[in-house]
Short mmCIF file of C-alpha atoms in Angstrom, two decimals:
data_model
loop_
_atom_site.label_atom_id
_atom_site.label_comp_id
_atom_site.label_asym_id
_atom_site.label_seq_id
_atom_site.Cartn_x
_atom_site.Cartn_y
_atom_site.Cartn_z
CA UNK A 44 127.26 104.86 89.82
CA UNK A 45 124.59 104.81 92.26
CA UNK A 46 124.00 104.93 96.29
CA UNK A 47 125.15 102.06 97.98
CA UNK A 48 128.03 99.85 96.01
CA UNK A 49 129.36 97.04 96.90
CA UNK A 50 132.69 94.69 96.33
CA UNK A 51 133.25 93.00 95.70
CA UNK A 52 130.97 91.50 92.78
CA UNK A 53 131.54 87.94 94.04
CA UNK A 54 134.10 86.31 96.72
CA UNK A 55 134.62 82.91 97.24
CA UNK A 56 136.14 81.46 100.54
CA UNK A 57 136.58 78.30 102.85
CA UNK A 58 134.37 77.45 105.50
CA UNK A 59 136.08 78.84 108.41
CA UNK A 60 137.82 82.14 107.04
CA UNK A 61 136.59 85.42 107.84
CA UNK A 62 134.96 87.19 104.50
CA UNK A 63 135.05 91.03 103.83
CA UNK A 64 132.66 92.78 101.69
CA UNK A 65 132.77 96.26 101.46
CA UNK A 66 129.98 99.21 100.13
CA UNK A 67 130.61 103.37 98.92
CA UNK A 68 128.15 105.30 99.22
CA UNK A 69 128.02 109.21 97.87
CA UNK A 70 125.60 110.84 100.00
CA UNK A 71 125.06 112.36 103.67
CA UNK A 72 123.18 109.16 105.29
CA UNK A 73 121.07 108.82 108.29
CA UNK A 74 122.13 104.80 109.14
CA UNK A 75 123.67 101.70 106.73
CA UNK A 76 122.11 99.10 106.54
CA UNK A 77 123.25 95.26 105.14
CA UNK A 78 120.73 93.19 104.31
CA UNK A 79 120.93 89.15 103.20
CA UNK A 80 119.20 87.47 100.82
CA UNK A 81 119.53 83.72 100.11
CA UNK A 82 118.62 82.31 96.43
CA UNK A 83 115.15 82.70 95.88
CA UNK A 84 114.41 84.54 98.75
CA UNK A 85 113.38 88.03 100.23
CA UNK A 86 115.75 89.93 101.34
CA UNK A 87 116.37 89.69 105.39
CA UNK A 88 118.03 92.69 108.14
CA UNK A 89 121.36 91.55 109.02
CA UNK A 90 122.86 95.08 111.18
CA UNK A 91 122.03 99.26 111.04
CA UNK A 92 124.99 101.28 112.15
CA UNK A 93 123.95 105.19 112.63
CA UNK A 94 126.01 107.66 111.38
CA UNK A 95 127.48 108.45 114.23
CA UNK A 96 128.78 105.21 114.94
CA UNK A 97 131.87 103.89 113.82
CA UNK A 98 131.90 100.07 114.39
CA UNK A 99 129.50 97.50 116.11
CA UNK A 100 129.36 93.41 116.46
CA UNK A 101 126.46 91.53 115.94
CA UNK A 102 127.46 87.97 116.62
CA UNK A 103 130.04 86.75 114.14
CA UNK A 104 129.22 90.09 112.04
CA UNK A 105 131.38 93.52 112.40
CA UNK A 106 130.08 96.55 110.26
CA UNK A 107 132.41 99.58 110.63
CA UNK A 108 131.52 103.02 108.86
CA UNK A 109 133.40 105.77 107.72
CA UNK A 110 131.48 108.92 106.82
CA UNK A 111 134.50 111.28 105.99
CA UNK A 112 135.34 108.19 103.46
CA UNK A 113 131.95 107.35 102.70
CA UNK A 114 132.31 103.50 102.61
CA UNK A 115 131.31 100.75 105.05
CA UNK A 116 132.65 97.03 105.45
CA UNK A 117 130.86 94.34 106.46
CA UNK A 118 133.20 91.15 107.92
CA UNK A 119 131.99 87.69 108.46
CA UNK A 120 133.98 85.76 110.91
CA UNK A 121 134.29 82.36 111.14
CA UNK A 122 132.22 81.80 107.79
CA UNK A 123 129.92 78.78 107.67
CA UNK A 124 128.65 77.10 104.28
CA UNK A 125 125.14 78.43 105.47
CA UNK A 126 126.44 82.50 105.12
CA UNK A 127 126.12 81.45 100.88
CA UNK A 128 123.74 84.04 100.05
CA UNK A 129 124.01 87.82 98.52
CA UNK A 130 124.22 90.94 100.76
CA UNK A 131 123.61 94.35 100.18
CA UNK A 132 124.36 97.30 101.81
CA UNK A 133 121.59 99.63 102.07
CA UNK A 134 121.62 103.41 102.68
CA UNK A 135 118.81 105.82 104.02
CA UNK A 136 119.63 109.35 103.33
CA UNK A 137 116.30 110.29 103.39
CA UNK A 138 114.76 113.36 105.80
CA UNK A 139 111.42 114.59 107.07
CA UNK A 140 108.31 111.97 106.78
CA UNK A 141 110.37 110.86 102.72
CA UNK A 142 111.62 107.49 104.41
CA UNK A 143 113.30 105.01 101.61
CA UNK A 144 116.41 102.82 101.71
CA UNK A 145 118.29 103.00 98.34
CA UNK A 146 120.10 99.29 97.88
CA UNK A 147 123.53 98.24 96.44
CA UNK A 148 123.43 95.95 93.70
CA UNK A 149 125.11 93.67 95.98
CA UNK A 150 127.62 90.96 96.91
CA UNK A 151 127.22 87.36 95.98
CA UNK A 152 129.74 85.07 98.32
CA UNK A 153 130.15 81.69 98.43
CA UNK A 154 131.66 79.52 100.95
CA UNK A 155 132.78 76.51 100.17
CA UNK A 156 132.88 73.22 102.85
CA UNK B 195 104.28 86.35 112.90
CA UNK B 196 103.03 85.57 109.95
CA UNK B 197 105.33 88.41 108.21
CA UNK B 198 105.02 89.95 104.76
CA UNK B 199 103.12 87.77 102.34
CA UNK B 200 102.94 88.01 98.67
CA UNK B 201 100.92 85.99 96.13
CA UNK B 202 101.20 84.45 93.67
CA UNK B 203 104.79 83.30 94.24
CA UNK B 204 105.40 82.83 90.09
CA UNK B 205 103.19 83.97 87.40
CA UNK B 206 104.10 83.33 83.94
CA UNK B 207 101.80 85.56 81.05
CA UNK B 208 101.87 86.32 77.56
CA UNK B 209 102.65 89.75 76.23
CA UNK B 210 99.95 92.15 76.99
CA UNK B 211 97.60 90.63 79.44
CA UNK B 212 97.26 92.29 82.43
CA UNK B 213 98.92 91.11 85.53
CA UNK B 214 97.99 91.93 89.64
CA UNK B 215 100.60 91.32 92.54
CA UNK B 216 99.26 91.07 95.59
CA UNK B 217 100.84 91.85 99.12
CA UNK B 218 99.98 91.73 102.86
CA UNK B 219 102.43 93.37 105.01
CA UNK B 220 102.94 92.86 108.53
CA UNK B 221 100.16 93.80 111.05
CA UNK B 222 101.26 97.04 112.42
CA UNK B 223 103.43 98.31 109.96
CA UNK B 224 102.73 101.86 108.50
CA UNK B 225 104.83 101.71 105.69
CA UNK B 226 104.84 99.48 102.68
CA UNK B 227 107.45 99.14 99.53
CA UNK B 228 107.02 97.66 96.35
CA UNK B 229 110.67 97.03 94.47
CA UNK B 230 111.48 95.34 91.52
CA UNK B 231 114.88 93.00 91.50
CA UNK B 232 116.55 91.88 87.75
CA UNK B 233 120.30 91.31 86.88
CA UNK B 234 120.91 94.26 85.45
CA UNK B 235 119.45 96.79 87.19
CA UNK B 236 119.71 95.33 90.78
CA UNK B 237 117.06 96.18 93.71
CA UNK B 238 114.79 99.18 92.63
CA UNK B 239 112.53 101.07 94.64
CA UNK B 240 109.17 101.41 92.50
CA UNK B 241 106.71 103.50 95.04
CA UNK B 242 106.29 103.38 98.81
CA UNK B 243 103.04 104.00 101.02
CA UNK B 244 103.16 105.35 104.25
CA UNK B 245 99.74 105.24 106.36
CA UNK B 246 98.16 103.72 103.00
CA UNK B 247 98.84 107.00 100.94
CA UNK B 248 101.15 106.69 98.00
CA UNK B 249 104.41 108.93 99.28
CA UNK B 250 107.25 108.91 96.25
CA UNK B 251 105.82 106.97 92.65
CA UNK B 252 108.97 108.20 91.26
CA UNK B 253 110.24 104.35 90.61
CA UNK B 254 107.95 103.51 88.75
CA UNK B 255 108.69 102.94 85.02
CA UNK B 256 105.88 104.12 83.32
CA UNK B 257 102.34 104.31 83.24
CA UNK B 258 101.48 101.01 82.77
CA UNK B 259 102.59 100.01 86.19
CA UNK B 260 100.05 101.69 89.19
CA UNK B 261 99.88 100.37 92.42
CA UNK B 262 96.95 100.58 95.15
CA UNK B 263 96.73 100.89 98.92
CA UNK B 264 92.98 100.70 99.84
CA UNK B 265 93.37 99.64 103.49
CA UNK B 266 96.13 98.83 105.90
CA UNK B 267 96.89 95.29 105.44
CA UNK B 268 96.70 94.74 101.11
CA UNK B 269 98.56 96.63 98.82
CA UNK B 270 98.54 95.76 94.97
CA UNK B 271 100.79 96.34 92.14
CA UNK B 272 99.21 96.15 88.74
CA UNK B 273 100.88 95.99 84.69
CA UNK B 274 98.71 96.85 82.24
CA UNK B 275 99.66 95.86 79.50
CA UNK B 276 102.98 93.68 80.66
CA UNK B 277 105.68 93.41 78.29
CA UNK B 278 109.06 90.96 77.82
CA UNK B 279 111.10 93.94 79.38
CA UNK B 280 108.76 93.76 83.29
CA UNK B 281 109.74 90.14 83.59
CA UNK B 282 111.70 90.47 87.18
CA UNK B 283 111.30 89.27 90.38
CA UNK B 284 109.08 91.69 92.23
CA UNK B 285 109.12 92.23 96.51
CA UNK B 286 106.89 94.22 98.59
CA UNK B 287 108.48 95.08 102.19
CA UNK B 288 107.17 96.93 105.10
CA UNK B 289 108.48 98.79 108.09
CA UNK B 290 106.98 100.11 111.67
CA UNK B 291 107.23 104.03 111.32
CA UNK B 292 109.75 104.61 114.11
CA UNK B 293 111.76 101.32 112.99
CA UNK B 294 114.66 101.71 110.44
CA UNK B 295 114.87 97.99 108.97
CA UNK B 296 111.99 96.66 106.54
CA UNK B 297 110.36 93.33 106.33
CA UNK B 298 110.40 91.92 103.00
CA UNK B 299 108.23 89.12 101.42
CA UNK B 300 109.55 86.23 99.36
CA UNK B 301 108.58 88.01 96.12
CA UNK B 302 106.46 87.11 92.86
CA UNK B 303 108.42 85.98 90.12
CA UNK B 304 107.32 87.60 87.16
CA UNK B 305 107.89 85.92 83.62
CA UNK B 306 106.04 87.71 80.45
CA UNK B 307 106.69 85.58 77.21
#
């Protein structure tokens, strides 16, 4: 399997609940990344947490990291029909001036009105 | 900002003719990404500039696929000859050197019949 997995594959909720995504990754990492991308779209910067950082809030997002466990979660409060879209986590375990961001192959949610 | 803009948006060719993606990153950025997105294989990193110099090619598939940097703000990636099998959606992305989050564009979708 490679750097940066999500799941799940696909979740489907209700407007209004909270949604939970989660992503493994199997190298040392510099920061996470999660990254959105509506159909048909480019991909867009949702939150970084560093590796030495264990949670942080970015409006109705919370990303927590675990680097003894290697894994990440992502949580959507309060989902709106307007979160529909893909997101990936995205991990950069690069060093020196060899910058690159290796990407899950993602989770697809859907929230339903 | 105008952000990272990539032409043409869809391009449809036949087996074998050569095809040229085009891409303007951000003003400012140093670094530039090319990736290629299908269903099967997910987000893939295909080569990344930094400064305009080609820094890690490993991505990319095989010598038919070469990609150019001759100035700051245009960046091109070029199949020759395309086959069935490069039909993807393909996004170029760029970052500030010193930023940790990339800019991506809305991608050229790539059909070869």
């Amino acid at each position: 399997s490679q750097q940066g997995e999500e799941d799940p594959q696909a979740l489907s909720i209700q407007e209004g609940e909270n949604a939970t995504m989660n992503c493994s990754y199997k190298t040392s990492i510099n920061n996470l990344q999660w990254y959105r991308q509506n159909s048909g779209r480019g991909l867009v910067h949702l939150i970084l947490i560093r590796s030495n950082e264990r949670e942080k809030h970015s409006g109705r997002l919370r990303v927590t990291l675990d680097t003894s466990k290697k894994s990440s979660s992502l949580l959507i409060t309060a989902s709106r029909a307007a979160d529909t879209a893909s997101y990936f986590c995205a991990t950069d375990a690069s060093g020196g001036s060899n910058y690159k961001l290796t990407f899950g192959k993602g989770t697809l949610l859907t929230v339903n009105p | 900002d105008a952000g990272v803009i990539q032409s043409p948006r869809h391009e449809v060719t036949e087996m074998g003719q050569e095809v040229t993606l085009r891409c303007k990153p951000i003003s400012g950025h140093n670094s530039l990404f090319w990736y290629r997105q299908t269903m099967m294989r997910g987000l893939e990193l295909l080569i990344y500039f930094n400064n305009n110099v080609p820094i890690d090619d490993s991505g990319m598939p095989e010598d038919r696929f070469s990609a150019k940097m001759p100035n700051a703000s245009f960046s091109t990636l070029k199949i020759q000859p395309s086959e069935p099998r490069d039909s993807a959606v393909y996004f170029c992305a760029s970052r500030y050197t010193g930023g940790d989050e990339q800019y991506f564009g809305p991608g050229t979708r790539l059909t070869v019949t």
